[in-house]
Tab-separated table of C-alpha atoms in Angstrom:
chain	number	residue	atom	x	y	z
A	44	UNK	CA	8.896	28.522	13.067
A	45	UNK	CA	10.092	24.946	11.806
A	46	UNK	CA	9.609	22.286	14.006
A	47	UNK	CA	12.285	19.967	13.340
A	48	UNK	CA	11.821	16.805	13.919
A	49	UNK	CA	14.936	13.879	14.792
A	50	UNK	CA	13.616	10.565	12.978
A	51	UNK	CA	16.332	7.893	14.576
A	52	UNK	CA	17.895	5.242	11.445
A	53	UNK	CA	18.472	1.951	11.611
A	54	UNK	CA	21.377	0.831	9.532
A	55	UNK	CA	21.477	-2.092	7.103
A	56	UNK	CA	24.600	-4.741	8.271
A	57	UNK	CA	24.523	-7.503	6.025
A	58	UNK	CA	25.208	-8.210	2.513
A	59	UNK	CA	22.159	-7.936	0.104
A	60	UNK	CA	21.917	-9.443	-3.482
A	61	UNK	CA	22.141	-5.413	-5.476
A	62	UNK	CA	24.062	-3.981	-2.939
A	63	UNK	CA	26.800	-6.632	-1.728
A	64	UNK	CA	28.536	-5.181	1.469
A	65	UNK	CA	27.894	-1.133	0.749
A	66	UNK	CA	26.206	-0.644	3.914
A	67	UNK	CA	23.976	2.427	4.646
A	68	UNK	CA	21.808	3.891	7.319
A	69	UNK	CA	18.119	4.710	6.559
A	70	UNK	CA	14.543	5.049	7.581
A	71	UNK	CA	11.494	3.963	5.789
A	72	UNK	CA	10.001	6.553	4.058
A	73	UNK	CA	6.378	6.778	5.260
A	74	UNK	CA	8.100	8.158	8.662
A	75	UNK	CA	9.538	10.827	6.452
A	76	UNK	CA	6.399	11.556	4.880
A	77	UNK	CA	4.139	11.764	7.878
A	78	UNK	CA	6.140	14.281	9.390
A	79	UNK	CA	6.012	16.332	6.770
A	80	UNK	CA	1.841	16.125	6.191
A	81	UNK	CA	1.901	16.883	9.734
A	82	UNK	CA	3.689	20.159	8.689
A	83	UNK	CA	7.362	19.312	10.726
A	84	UNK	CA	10.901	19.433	8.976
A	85	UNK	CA	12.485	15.620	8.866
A	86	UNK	CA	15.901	15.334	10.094
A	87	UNK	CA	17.310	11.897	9.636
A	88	UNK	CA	19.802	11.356	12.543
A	89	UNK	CA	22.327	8.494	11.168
A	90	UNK	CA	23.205	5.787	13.604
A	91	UNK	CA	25.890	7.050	15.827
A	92	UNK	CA	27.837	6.900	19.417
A	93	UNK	CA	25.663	7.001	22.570
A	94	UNK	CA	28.258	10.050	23.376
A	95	UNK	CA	27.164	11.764	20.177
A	96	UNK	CA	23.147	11.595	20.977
A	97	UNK	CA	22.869	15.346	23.194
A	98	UNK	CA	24.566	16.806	20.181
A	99	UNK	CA	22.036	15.279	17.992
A	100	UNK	CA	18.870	16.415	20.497
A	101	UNK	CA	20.312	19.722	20.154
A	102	UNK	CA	19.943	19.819	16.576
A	103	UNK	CA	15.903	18.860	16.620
A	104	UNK	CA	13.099	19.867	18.796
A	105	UNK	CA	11.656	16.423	18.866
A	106	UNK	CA	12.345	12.801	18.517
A	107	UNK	CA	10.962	10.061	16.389
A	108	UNK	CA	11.534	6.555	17.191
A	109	UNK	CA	10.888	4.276	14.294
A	110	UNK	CA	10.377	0.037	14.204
A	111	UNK	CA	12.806	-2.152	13.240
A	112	UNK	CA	14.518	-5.359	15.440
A	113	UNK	CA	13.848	-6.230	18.569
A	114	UNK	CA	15.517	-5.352	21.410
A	115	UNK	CA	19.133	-7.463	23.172
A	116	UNK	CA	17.401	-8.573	26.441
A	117	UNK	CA	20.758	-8.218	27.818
A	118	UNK	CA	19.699	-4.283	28.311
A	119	UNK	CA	17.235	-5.866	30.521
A	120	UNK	CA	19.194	-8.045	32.723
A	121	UNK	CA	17.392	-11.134	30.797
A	122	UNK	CA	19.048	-13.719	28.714
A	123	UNK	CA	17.794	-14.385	25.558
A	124	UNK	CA	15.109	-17.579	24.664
A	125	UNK	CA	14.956	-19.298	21.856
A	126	UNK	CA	12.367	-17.450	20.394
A	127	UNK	CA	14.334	-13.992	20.113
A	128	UNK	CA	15.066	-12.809	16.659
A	129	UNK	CA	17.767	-10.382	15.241
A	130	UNK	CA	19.009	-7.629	17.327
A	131	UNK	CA	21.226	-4.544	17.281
A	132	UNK	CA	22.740	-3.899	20.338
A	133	UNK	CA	24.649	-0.532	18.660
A	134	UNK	CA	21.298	0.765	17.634
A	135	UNK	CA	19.656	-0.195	20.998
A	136	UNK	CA	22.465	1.829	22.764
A	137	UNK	CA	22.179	4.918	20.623
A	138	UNK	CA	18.513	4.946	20.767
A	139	UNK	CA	18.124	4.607	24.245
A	140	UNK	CA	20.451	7.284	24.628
A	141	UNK	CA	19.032	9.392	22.336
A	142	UNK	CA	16.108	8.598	24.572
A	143	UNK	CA	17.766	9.950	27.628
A	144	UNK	CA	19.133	12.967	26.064
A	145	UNK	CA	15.280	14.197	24.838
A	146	UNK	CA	14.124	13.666	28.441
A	147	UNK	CA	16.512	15.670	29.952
A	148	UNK	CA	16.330	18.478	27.080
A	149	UNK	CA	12.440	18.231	27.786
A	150	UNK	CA	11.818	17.368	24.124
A	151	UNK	CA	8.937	15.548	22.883
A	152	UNK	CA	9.385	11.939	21.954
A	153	UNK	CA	7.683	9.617	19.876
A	154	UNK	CA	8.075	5.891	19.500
A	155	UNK	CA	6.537	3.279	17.089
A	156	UNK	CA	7.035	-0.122	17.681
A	157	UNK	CA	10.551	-0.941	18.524
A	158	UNK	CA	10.441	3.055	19.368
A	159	UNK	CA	7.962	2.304	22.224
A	160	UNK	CA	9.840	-0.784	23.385
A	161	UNK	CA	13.475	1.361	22.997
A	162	UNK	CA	11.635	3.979	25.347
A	163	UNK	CA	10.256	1.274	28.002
A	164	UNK	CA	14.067	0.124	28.095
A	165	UNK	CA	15.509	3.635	28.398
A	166	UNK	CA	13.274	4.063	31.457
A	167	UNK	CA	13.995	1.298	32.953
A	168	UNK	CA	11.423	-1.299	32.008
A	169	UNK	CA	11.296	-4.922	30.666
A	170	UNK	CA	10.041	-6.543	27.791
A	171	UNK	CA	8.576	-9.603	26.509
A	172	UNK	CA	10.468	-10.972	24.295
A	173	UNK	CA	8.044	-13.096	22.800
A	174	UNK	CA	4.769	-12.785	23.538
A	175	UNK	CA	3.033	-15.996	22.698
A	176	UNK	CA	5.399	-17.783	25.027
A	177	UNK	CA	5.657	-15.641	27.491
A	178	UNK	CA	2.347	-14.053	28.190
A	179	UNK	CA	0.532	-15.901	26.298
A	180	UNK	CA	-0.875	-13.925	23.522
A	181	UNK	CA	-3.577	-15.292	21.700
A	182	UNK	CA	-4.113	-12.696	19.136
A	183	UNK	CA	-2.662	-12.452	15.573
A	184	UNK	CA	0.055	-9.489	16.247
A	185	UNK	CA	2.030	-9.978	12.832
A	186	UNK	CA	-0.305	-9.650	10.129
A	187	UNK	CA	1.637	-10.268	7.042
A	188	UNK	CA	0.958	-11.529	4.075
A	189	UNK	CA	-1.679	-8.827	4.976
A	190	UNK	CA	-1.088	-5.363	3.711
A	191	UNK	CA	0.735	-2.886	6.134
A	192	UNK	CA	-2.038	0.166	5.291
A	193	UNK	CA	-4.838	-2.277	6.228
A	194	UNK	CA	-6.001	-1.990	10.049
A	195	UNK	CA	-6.735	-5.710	11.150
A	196	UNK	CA	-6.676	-5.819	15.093
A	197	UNK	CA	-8.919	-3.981	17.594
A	198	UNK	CA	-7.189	-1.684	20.509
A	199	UNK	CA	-8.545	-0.355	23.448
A	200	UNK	CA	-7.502	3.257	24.996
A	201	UNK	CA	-7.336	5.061	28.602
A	202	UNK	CA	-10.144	7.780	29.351
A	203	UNK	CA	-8.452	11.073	28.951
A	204	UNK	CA	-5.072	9.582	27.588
A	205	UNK	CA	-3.472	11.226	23.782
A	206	UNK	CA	-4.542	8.414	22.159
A	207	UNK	CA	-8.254	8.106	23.702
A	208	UNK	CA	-7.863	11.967	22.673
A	209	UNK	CA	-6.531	11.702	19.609
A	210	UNK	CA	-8.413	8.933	18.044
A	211	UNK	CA	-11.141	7.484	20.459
A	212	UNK	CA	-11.877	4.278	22.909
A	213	UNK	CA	-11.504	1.627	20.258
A	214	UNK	CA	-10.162	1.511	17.327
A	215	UNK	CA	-8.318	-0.659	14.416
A	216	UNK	CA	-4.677	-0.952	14.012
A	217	UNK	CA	-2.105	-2.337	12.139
A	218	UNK	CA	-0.013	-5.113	13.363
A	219	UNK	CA	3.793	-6.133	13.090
A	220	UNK	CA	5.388	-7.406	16.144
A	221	UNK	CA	6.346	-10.364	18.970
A	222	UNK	CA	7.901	-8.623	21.012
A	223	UNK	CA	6.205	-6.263	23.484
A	224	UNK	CA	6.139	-4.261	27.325
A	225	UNK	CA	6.159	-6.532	30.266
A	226	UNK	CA	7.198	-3.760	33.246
A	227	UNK	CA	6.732	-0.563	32.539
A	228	UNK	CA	9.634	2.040	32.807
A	229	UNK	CA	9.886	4.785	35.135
A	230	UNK	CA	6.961	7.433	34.417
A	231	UNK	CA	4.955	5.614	31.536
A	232	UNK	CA	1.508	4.671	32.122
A	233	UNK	CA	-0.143	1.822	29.490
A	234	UNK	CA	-3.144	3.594	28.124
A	235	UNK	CA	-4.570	1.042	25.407
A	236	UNK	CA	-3.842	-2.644	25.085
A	237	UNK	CA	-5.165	-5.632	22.528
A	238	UNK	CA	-7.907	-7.555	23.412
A	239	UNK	CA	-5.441	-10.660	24.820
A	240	UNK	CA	-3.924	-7.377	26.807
A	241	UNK	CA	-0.636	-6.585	25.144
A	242	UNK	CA	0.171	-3.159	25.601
A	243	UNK	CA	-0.771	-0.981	22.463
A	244	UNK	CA	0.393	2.387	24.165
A	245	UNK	CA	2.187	4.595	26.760
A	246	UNK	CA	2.577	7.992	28.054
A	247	UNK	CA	5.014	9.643	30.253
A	248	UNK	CA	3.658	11.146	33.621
A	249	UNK	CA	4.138	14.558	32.085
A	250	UNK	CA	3.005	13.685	28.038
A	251	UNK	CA	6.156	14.475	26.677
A	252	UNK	CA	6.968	11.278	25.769
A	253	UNK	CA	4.557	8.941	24.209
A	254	UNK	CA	4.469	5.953	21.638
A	255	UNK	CA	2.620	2.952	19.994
A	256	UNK	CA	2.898	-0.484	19.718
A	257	UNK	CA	0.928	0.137	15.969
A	258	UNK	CA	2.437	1.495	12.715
A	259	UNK	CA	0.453	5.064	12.038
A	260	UNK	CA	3.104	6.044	9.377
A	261	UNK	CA	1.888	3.309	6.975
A	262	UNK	CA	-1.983	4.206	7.724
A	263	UNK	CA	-2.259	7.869	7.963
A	264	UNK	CA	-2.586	7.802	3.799
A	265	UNK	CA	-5.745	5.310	3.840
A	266	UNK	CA	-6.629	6.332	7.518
A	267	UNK	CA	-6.488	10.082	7.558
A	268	UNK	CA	-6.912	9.619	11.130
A	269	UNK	CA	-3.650	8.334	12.069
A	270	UNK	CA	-1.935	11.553	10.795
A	271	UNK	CA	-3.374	13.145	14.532
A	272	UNK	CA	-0.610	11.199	16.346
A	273	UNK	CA	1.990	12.699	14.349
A	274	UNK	CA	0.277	16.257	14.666
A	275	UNK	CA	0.496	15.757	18.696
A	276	UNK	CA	4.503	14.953	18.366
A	277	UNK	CA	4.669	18.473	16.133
A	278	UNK	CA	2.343	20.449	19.020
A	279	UNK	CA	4.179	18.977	21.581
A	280	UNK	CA	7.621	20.131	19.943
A	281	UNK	CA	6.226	23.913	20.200
């Protein structure tokens, strides 16, 4: 049996230099290819209605939750600060119903950056919506000009938790956000955080629905390691 996997787009909005105003969905292509090392079917789901997303859950037998923008704090009752980049409210709707529609089809989930910040929101939690002003981070949590495939910052996991499981008590990551979880949504535990305590990862009371604050997808190449998160998403879709 093919497990077929739902990878979520984002969609580009404004004009670009080759391609003017021809606007397209799409999805970085190291999500595409880690699905398929970890032996799953890709289906890319293009950005649609929140009324089309059970249609779309029906399709797959798990959902992947990619990065991109942050999140509109106005999902969160929170108005924005200064400090808050682009969003996408249409994308933040879909997703988070896409979200909804995976929980109640019992369907694995899987979220990577933004994805694990779309899934806090979907469940009810809060965010940071930067986290050097508002927590306080002291840690360097956007690495660039550093390469993406290069692991740079330390995380700590949750005895007994996938990722403690998966890929042990500490470990390097790769690092591309500001924004991060402040309260956690219904059902998610935190179970590995930074050394300044940002939250690194969550999983759902029952471990169907997990994510990371890291980017596996562009690591699991240099990092064989890193492919095991994307194995669990393909067991779990069983």
């Amino acid at each position: 049996m093919t497990i077929k996997i739902g990878i979520a787009s984002n969609h580009m909005i404004h004009p670009t230099q080759t391609l003017d105003t021809n606007y397209f969905d799409y999805i970085q292509k190291d999500y595409v290819d880690a699905i398929r090392k970890a032996g799953g079917l890709p289906v890319v789901l293009p950005l649609g209605d929140p009324s089309d997303a059970e249609d779309y859950i029906e399709l797959v037998d798990g959902l992947l939750l990619a990065g991109g923008q942050g999140l509109s704090p106005v999902l969160y009752d929170t108005e924005p600060i200064r400090e808050m980049a682009e969003s996408d409210i249409y994308r933040d709707r879909f997703e988070i119903a896409l979200v909804k529609a995976a929980v109640k089809a019992h369907k694995p989930i899987l979220g990577i950056c933004r994805g694990e910040q779309v899934i806090n929101v979907a469940l009810g939690g809060t965010l940071y919506q930067d986290i050097y002003v508002q927590m306080g981070a002291t840690e360097k949590h956007n690495q660039l000009p550093t390469s993406w495939e290069i692991p740079t910052q330390h995380v700590t996991t949750t005895a007994d938790s996938f990722l403690d499981k998966l890929m042990g008590h500490r470990f390097l990551v790769n690092t591309f956000h500001h924004q991060a979880i402040h309260d956690l949504g219904k059902g998610l535990t935190a179970v590995a955080e930074s050394d300044d305590h940002v939250i690194e990862a969550i999983e759902s009371d029952d471990g169907n629905v997990f994510a990371v604050q890291f980017h596996p997808e562009r690591m699991f190449r240099t990092t064989p390691a890193f492919i095991s998160i994307f194995d669990h998403l393909i067991e779990r879709a069983h």
